[in-house]
Short mmCIF file of C-alpha atoms and ligand atoms in Angstrom, two decimals:
data_model
loop_
_atom_site.label_atom_id
_atom_site.label_comp_id
_atom_site.label_asym_id
_atom_site.label_seq_id
_atom_site.Cartn_x
_atom_site.Cartn_y
_atom_site.Cartn_z
CA UNK A 21 52.06 33.56 150.01
CA UNK A 22 52.29 29.50 150.20
CA UNK A 23 55.26 29.27 152.62
CA UNK A 24 52.02 31.17 154.75
CA UNK A 25 49.44 28.53 154.20
CA UNK A 26 51.88 25.72 155.00
CA UNK A 27 52.18 26.91 157.96
CA UNK A 28 49.14 27.48 158.62
CA UNK A 29 48.00 23.70 157.50
CA UNK A 30 51.11 22.56 159.98
CA UNK A 31 49.70 24.54 162.98
CA UNK A 32 45.93 23.01 161.73
CA UNK A 33 48.28 19.42 162.66
CA UNK A 34 50.64 20.10 165.68
CA UNK A 35 47.33 22.36 167.14
CA UNK A 36 44.95 19.26 166.49
CA UNK A 37 47.11 15.78 166.71
CA UNK A 38 47.79 17.76 170.57
CA UNK A 39 44.23 17.31 170.81
CA UNK A 40 43.54 13.33 169.81
CA UNK A 41 46.32 13.14 172.64
CA UNK A 42 44.83 14.78 174.72
CA UNK A 43 41.85 12.84 173.71
CA UNK A 44 43.90 9.78 174.11
CA UNK A 45 45.07 10.52 178.19
CA UNK A 46 41.13 11.72 179.32
CA UNK A 47 38.53 11.23 179.68
CA UNK A 48 34.57 11.33 181.57
CA UNK A 49 32.97 8.35 184.12
CA UNK A 50 28.65 8.86 183.39
CA UNK A 51 26.13 7.44 185.18
CA UNK A 52 22.88 8.18 185.22
CA UNK A 53 20.97 10.67 187.68
CA UNK A 54 19.08 8.46 189.51
CA UNK A 55 18.04 4.78 189.58
CA UNK A 56 14.38 3.45 190.96
CA UNK A 57 13.55 -0.68 192.39
CA UNK A 58 11.36 -2.36 194.76
CA UNK A 59 12.61 -2.91 197.34
CA UNK A 60 14.28 -7.01 197.27
CA UNK A 61 15.24 -6.61 193.89
CA UNK A 62 18.76 -6.43 191.88
CA UNK A 63 19.35 -3.47 190.10
CA UNK A 64 22.08 -2.00 187.66
CA UNK A 65 23.93 1.29 188.18
CA UNK A 66 25.40 2.27 185.13
CA UNK A 67 29.00 3.64 184.33
CA UNK A 68 30.86 4.52 181.27
CA UNK A 69 33.81 6.01 179.92
CA UNK A 70 33.15 9.04 177.01
CA UNK A 71 34.99 8.72 175.62
CA UNK A 72 35.02 5.21 174.89
CA UNK A 73 38.53 3.25 176.28
CA UNK A 74 39.13 0.22 177.99
CA UNK A 75 38.85 0.19 181.40
CA UNK A 76 40.62 -3.38 182.30
CA UNK A 77 43.73 -1.89 183.27
CA UNK A 78 42.04 0.81 185.45
CA UNK A 79 40.76 1.07 189.08
CA UNK A 80 36.90 1.31 189.58
CA UNK A 81 35.57 1.67 192.84
CA UNK A 82 31.95 2.35 193.49
CA UNK A 83 31.68 3.93 197.02
CA UNK A 84 28.90 5.92 198.88
CA UNK A 85 29.94 8.34 201.54
CA UNK A 86 33.57 7.40 201.75
CA UNK A 87 37.23 6.61 199.70
CA UNK A 88 37.02 2.99 201.93
CA UNK A 89 35.34 1.18 203.14
CA UNK A 90 33.62 0.96 199.75
CA UNK A 91 31.45 -0.91 197.89
CA UNK A 92 32.98 -2.44 195.38
CA UNK A 93 36.19 -1.91 193.88
CA UNK A 94 37.93 -3.65 190.73
CA UNK A 95 41.64 -2.92 190.42
CA UNK A 96 44.93 -4.63 188.57
CA UNK A 97 42.24 -7.00 186.83
CA UNK A 98 40.27 -8.39 189.98
CA UNK A 99 38.06 -7.86 192.05
CA UNK A 100 38.90 -6.65 195.70
CA UNK A 101 37.11 -7.93 198.33
CA UNK A 102 38.93 -6.90 201.08
CA UNK A 103 37.60 -3.27 202.38
CA UNK A 104 34.41 -3.54 201.22
CA UNK A 105 31.24 -3.27 203.34
CA UNK A 106 29.66 -5.58 204.84
CA UNK A 107 26.18 -4.48 203.69
CA UNK A 108 27.52 -5.52 200.50
CA UNK A 109 29.64 -9.37 201.16
CA UNK A 110 28.06 -11.33 198.24
CA UNK A 111 26.07 -8.98 196.38
CA UNK A 112 27.18 -6.41 194.64
CA UNK A 113 29.25 -7.44 191.04
CA UNK A 114 31.11 -5.13 188.64
CA UNK A 115 29.40 -6.68 184.86
CA UNK A 116 32.51 -6.98 182.44
CA UNK A 117 31.32 -8.09 179.45
CA UNK A 118 31.63 -4.57 177.73
CA UNK A 119 34.63 -3.19 179.73
CA UNK A 120 36.78 -2.50 177.74
CA UNK A 121 34.23 -0.83 175.19
CA UNK A 122 34.16 1.76 178.72
CA UNK A 123 30.67 0.34 179.85
CA UNK A 124 31.04 -1.37 183.56
CA UNK A 125 27.71 -1.12 185.34
CA UNK A 126 27.29 -1.97 188.95
CA UNK A 127 25.45 -4.80 190.19
CA UNK A 128 23.35 -5.18 193.17
CA UNK A 129 21.22 -8.09 194.82
CA UNK A 130 18.49 -7.84 197.02
CA UNK A 131 18.35 -4.54 197.55
CA UNK A 132 17.69 -3.82 201.08
CA UNK A 133 16.06 0.26 202.90
CA UNK A 134 19.88 0.85 204.07
CA UNK A 135 21.07 0.79 200.18
CA UNK A 136 19.26 4.18 199.57
CA UNK A 137 21.02 6.90 198.79
CA UNK A 138 24.41 8.86 196.36
CA UNK A 139 26.59 6.01 194.98
CA UNK A 140 29.68 7.67 193.17
CA UNK A 141 31.35 5.99 190.39
CA UNK A 142 35.69 6.65 190.11
CA UNK A 143 37.83 5.78 187.94
CA UNK A 144 41.36 6.36 187.71
CA UNK A 145 43.77 4.95 184.88
CA UNK A 146 47.73 5.90 184.99
CA UNK A 147 47.31 9.47 183.98
CA UNK A 148 43.93 10.25 185.06
CA UNK A 149 41.33 9.79 186.77
CA UNK A 150 37.03 10.55 187.32
CA UNK A 151 33.82 9.92 189.50
CA UNK A 152 30.77 10.29 188.46
CA UNK A 153 26.93 10.34 190.60
CA UNK A 154 24.02 8.52 191.44
CA UNK A 155 20.55 8.50 193.05
CA UNK A 156 19.70 4.98 194.47
CA UNK A 157 15.87 5.07 196.02
CA UNK A 158 14.53 1.94 197.36
CA UNK A 159 10.73 1.87 197.08
CA UNK A 160 8.43 -0.25 199.09
CA UNK A 161 4.85 -0.38 198.96
CA UNK A 162 3.76 -0.69 203.41
CA UNK A 163 0.87 -3.01 204.49
CA UNK A 164 -2.92 -2.19 204.08
CA UNK A 165 -3.63 0.22 206.50
CA UNK A 166 -5.85 -0.72 209.54
CA UNK A 167 -8.32 1.27 210.88
CA UNK A 168 -9.95 -0.16 214.89
CA UNK A 169 -12.03 1.97 216.78
CA UNK A 170 -12.09 2.12 220.65
CA UNK A 171 -13.86 4.32 222.52
CA UNK A 172 -13.54 8.36 221.45
CA UNK A 173 -10.35 7.54 219.22
CA UNK A 174 -9.84 6.37 216.27
CA UNK A 175 -6.45 4.68 214.96
CA UNK A 176 -5.32 3.74 211.70
CA UNK A 177 -1.71 2.18 210.84
CA UNK A 178 0.88 0.74 208.06
CA UNK A 179 4.49 -0.38 208.41
CA UNK A 180 7.11 -1.11 205.91
CA UNK A 181 7.36 1.37 203.76
CA UNK A 182 9.81 3.88 201.57
CA UNK A 183 10.18 6.24 200.91
CA UNK A 184 8.76 8.63 203.31
CA UNK A 185 4.93 8.04 203.52
CA UNK A 186 1.99 10.14 204.31
CA UNK A 187 -1.43 10.05 205.74
CA UNK A 188 -5.43 11.10 205.46
CA UNK A 189 -8.48 11.08 207.08
CA UNK A 190 -11.45 11.27 204.56
CA UNK A 191 -15.39 10.83 205.41
CA UNK A 192 -18.30 10.13 203.56
CA UNK A 193 -17.87 12.73 201.17
CA UNK A 194 -14.41 12.53 199.90
CA UNK A 195 -13.02 15.51 202.80
CA UNK A 196 -10.37 15.86 204.69
CA UNK A 197 -10.55 14.99 207.82
CA UNK A 198 -8.54 16.99 209.77
CA UNK A 199 -6.36 14.63 211.67
CA UNK A 200 -4.38 15.95 215.40
CA UNK A 201 -2.27 12.72 215.41
CA UNK A 202 0.82 11.67 213.17
CA UNK A 203 3.50 10.18 213.93
CA UNK A 204 6.36 8.26 211.84
CA UNK A 205 8.67 6.22 212.54
CA UNK A 206 11.36 4.29 211.12
CA UNK A 207 12.34 0.26 212.14
CA UNK A 208 15.31 -1.58 211.85
CA UNK A 209 15.31 -2.27 208.00
CA UNK A 210 14.99 1.34 207.48
CA UNK A 211 11.45 1.54 206.78
CA UNK A 212 8.37 4.17 207.92
CA UNK A 213 6.54 3.05 210.65
CA UNK A 214 2.94 5.47 210.76
CA UNK A 215 0.52 6.35 213.21
CA UNK A 216 -2.18 8.56 213.03
CA UNK A 217 -4.68 9.46 215.93
CA UNK A 218 -7.98 11.16 215.59
CA UNK A 219 -11.68 11.85 217.21
CA UNK A 220 -14.10 9.56 216.28
CA UNK A 221 -15.40 11.89 213.46
CA UNK A 222 -19.19 12.76 212.66
CA UNK A 223 -19.36 11.34 209.68
CA UNK A 224 -20.50 7.66 209.55
CA UNK A 225 -17.70 6.18 207.30
CA UNK A 226 -14.26 6.64 207.45
CA UNK A 227 -11.62 6.46 204.72
CA UNK A 228 -7.74 6.34 206.16
CA UNK A 229 -5.19 6.30 203.11
CA UNK A 230 -1.77 6.28 203.46
CA UNK A 231 0.45 7.07 200.41
CA UNK A 232 4.05 7.61 199.33
CA UNK A 233 6.01 9.38 195.92
CA UNK A 234 5.34 5.62 194.36
CA UNK A 235 2.04 4.01 195.39
CA UNK A 236 -0.71 4.26 198.29
CA UNK A 237 -3.21 2.35 200.21
CA UNK A 238 -6.52 2.59 201.84
CA UNK A 239 -8.87 1.44 204.70
CA UNK A 240 -12.51 2.53 205.24
CA UNK A 241 -14.32 1.50 207.76
CA UNK A 242 -17.81 2.12 209.05
CA UNK A 243 -18.28 3.67 212.02
CA UNK A 244 -21.82 4.53 212.16
CA UNK A 245 -22.60 1.61 214.18
CA UNK A 246 -21.47 3.06 217.38
CA UNK A 247 -23.51 5.68 216.61
CA UNK A 248 -26.48 3.08 217.48
CA UNK A 249 -24.97 2.46 220.57
CA UNK A 250 -24.50 6.51 221.32
CA UNK A 251 -28.34 6.66 220.28
CA UNK A 252 -29.64 3.74 221.35
CA UNK A 253 -27.54 4.82 225.37
CA UNK A 254 -29.54 8.05 224.37
CA UNK A 255 -33.26 6.24 223.90
CA UNK A 256 -32.64 4.59 227.36
CA UNK A 257 -31.98 7.91 229.04
CA UNK A 258 -34.86 9.29 227.35
CA UNK A 259 -36.55 6.32 228.74
CA UNK A 260 -35.43 6.81 232.87
CA UNK A 261 -36.92 10.42 232.52
CA UNK A 262 -39.91 9.51 230.83
CA UNK A 263 -40.40 6.91 233.76
CA UNK A 264 -39.18 8.92 236.33
CA UNK A 265 -41.33 11.84 235.36
CA UNK A 266 -44.66 8.67 235.03
CA UNK A 267 -43.26 8.06 239.03
CA UNK A 268 -43.27 11.40 240.11
CA UNK A 269 -46.84 12.41 239.08
CA UNK A 270 -48.15 9.22 240.03
CA UNK A 271 -46.76 9.83 243.31
CA UNK A 272 -48.00 13.08 243.39
CA UNK A 273 -51.01 12.04 242.87
CA UNK A 274 -51.14 9.48 245.15
CA UNK A 275 -50.20 12.74 248.23
CA UNK A 276 -53.09 14.94 246.46
CA UNK A 277 -55.75 12.40 246.16
CA UNK A 278 -54.59 10.47 250.59
CA UNK A 279 -54.42 14.77 250.74
CA UNK A 280 -58.25 15.00 249.46
CA UNK A 281 -59.56 11.59 251.33
CA UNK A 282 -57.49 12.64 254.16
CA UNK A 283 -60.11 15.57 254.99
CA UNK A 284 -63.44 13.98 255.03
CA UNK A 285 -61.40 11.16 257.62
CA UNK A 286 -60.27 14.21 259.68
CA UNK A 287 -64.24 16.14 258.87
CA UNK A 288 -65.15 12.33 259.79
CA UNK A 289 -63.50 12.11 263.08
CA UNK A 290 -63.78 15.10 264.46
CA UNK A 291 -67.09 14.71 265.20
CA UNK A 292 -66.15 12.08 267.54
C1 LIG B 28 29.22 -14.99 201.27
O1 LIG B 28 29.75 -15.77 200.60
C2 LIG B 28 30.16 -16.51 201.49
C3 LIG B 28 30.22 -18.40 200.79
O2 LIG B 28 29.85 -18.09 199.83
C4 LIG B 28 29.69 -17.08 202.81
O3 LIG B 28 30.79 -17.75 203.57
C5 LIG B 28 29.52 -16.56 203.78
O4 LIG B 28 29.09 -16.29 204.73
C6 LIG B 28 29.01 -15.00 202.76
N1 LIG B 28 28.52 -14.02 203.54
C7 LIG B 28 27.41 -13.31 203.84
C8 LIG B 28 27.15 -11.68 204.11
O5 LIG B 28 26.15 -13.80 203.49
C1 LIG B 29 26.61 -5.27 176.75
O1 LIG B 29 27.26 -4.85 175.20
C2 LIG B 29 25.61 -4.82 174.84
C3 LIG B 29 25.54 -4.95 173.34
O2 LIG B 29 25.57 -3.35 173.60
C4 LIG B 29 24.19 -5.56 175.73
O3 LIG B 29 23.90 -5.84 175.17
C5 LIG B 29 24.91 -5.89 176.12
O4 LIG B 29 23.33 -6.05 177.58
C6 LIG B 29 25.46 -5.27 177.08
N1 LIG B 29 26.33 -6.10 178.63
C7 LIG B 29 26.07 -5.62 179.65
C8 LIG B 29 26.50 -6.54 181.07
O5 LIG B 29 25.73 -4.92 180.44
C1 LIG B 30 16.74 -10.75 201.06
O1 LIG B 30 17.59 -10.06 201.46
C2 LIG B 30 16.75 -10.35 202.58
C3 LIG B 30 17.08 -9.29 204.36
O2 LIG B 30 17.07 -8.08 204.23
C4 LIG B 30 16.91 -11.95 203.26
O3 LIG B 30 15.69 -12.09 204.38
C5 LIG B 30 16.16 -12.86 201.98
O4 LIG B 30 16.04 -14.25 202.37
C6 LIG B 30 17.31 -12.07 200.88
N1 LIG B 30 17.21 -12.83 199.61
C7 LIG B 30 17.17 -13.54 198.91
C8 LIG B 30 17.06 -13.89 197.53
O5 LIG B 30 18.92 -14.03 199.05
C1 LIG B 31 -8.95 8.86 223.21
O1 LIG B 31 -8.53 8.77 223.96
C2 LIG B 31 -9.24 9.78 225.27
C3 LIG B 31 -10.64 9.56 224.93
O2 LIG B 31 -11.63 8.52 225.94
C4 LIG B 31 -7.93 10.44 225.20
O3 LIG B 31 -8.40 10.47 226.68
C5 LIG B 31 -7.24 10.39 225.01
O4 LIG B 31 -5.89 11.34 224.84
C6 LIG B 31 -7.62 9.94 222.94
N1 LIG B 31 -5.83 9.29 222.91
C7 LIG B 31 -5.24 10.21 221.51
C8 LIG B 31 -3.99 9.62 221.45
O5 LIG B 31 -5.90 10.62 221.70
C1 LIG B 32 -20.81 3.48 203.83
O1 LIG B 32 -19.95 2.52 203.58
C2 LIG B 32 -21.08 1.18 203.47
C3 LIG B 32 -20.55 -0.42 203.03
O2 LIG B 32 -18.97 0.21 203.75
C4 LIG B 32 -21.49 1.46 202.35
O3 LIG B 32 -23.34 0.79 202.08
C5 LIG B 32 -22.09 2.50 202.69
O4 LIG B 32 -22.81 2.77 201.39
C6 LIG B 32 -21.32 3.67 202.90
N1 LIG B 32 -22.15 4.75 203.10
C7 LIG B 32 -21.72 6.18 202.36
C8 LIG B 32 -22.74 7.44 202.96
O5 LIG B 32 -21.12 6.45 201.50
C1 LIG B 33 -6.21 21.18 212.07
O1 LIG B 33 -5.89 21.64 212.73
C2 LIG B 33 -5.30 22.97 213.81
C3 LIG B 33 -5.01 23.02 214.96
O2 LIG B 33 -6.11 21.71 215.74
C4 LIG B 33 -5.40 23.56 212.36
O3 LIG B 33 -4.41 24.99 213.23
C5 LIG B 33 -5.82 23.49 210.85
O4 LIG B 33 -5.87 24.81 210.63
C6 LIG B 33 -6.32 22.80 210.84
N1 LIG B 33 -6.74 22.44 209.79
C7 LIG B 33 -7.71 22.73 208.89
C8 LIG B 33 -7.52 22.37 207.68
O5 LIG B 33 -8.71 22.63 208.91
#
C-alpha cells in the first residue's frame, strides 16, 4: 500500500516538473484589443509576456501587414532600424524599462491617419514564439461644417475627419431632410472630406450636422432671407399684372369713349 502511494507521489512530481519545465520555455504574448488616439498625439501599444519573462534576449518585432519592412524591431539586445517602414522613421521607441519583467510597450509619436490599423507584436525566444494583435484607431474631429446657399441649392462641407463621418440635414423642428447627394472623399493625408448638396428646402432655418463615432459638429443657417427675395419677386409680378390690367381697362375705356363720342360726330357730319 505504501509503495503504491510512493509511486503515485513520484508520478505526480514528475508531471509537475514536466509542467513547470514547459512553462519555463513557453510564454504567451498579449496586448489589448484596441487603442484609440487623437491625431498628432503619442500612443503606447502594450505588449507583455505571460508568465512574466525576461525579454532582453528575445526578438521583439512590431509589424503591420507584413513581417518586413516592420514598424519596429528589437533584436540581439538592440533596436534595428535597417528595414523600418519609412512612415515610422524617428517616431517609434520600444520602452525597455520593464523588459526584464516581460513588459515592453511600443511608443509611436505624433500619430497620423495612415498609422491606423492592425499591429502585431511578435516575440521570439531561442525555443518559442508567440504573437498578439492590437487595433490602433487614429481619430480626428474635422472642421466646423460650412453651409453655402447658391440659387436653388444649399451645400454643406467639412474636412479632416477620421474615422469616416456622416452628414444629416435638419429643419427648424429637428426633422431630418432627405439629402439626395452626399459625397465622401479621402484626401492625401487619409482624412475624410464630406460634402452634401440639396435643393433649397421650404424650412426657414436649416442645420447641417457632420458626425463620426467620436464627435459631431454642426452649422445652422437661416434661409428665410432667400424666401423674402422670392416673395418680393412675386409681389413685383403682382404689381406688373395689376398695372397691365389697369392699362388694358384704361385702353378699353378710351376706345369705348372714342366710339361713343364718334357716333354723334358722324351723325353731326352726316347732315353736312
Ligand atoms: C530622423 O532623424 C535623423 C536625425 O535625428 C534625421 O537625419 C532624419 O532626417 C530624420 N528622418 C525623418 C524622416 O524625419
Ligand atoms: C514599469 O513598471 C512600473 C511599475 O509597474 C510602472 O510604474 C512604469 O510605468 C512601467 N514603465 C513603462 C515604461 O511601462
Ligand atoms: C507631426 O506630424 C505632422 C505631419 O504628419 C507634422 O507636420 C508635425 O510637424 C509633426 N509634429 C511634431 C511635433 O513632430
Ligand atoms: C443646383 O441647382 C441647379 C438648378 O439651379 C441644378 O441644375 C443643379 O443640378 C443643382 N446642382 C446640384 C449639385 O444639385
Ligand atoms: C431661425 O434662426 C434664427 C437665428 O439663427 C432664430 O432667431 C429663429 O428663431 C430661428 N427660427 C426658427 C423657426 O427656428
Ligand atoms: C429619400 O429619397 C429617396 C429618393 O429620392 C427615397 O427613395 C427615400 O425613400 C427617401 N427617404 C426618406 C426618409 O424620405
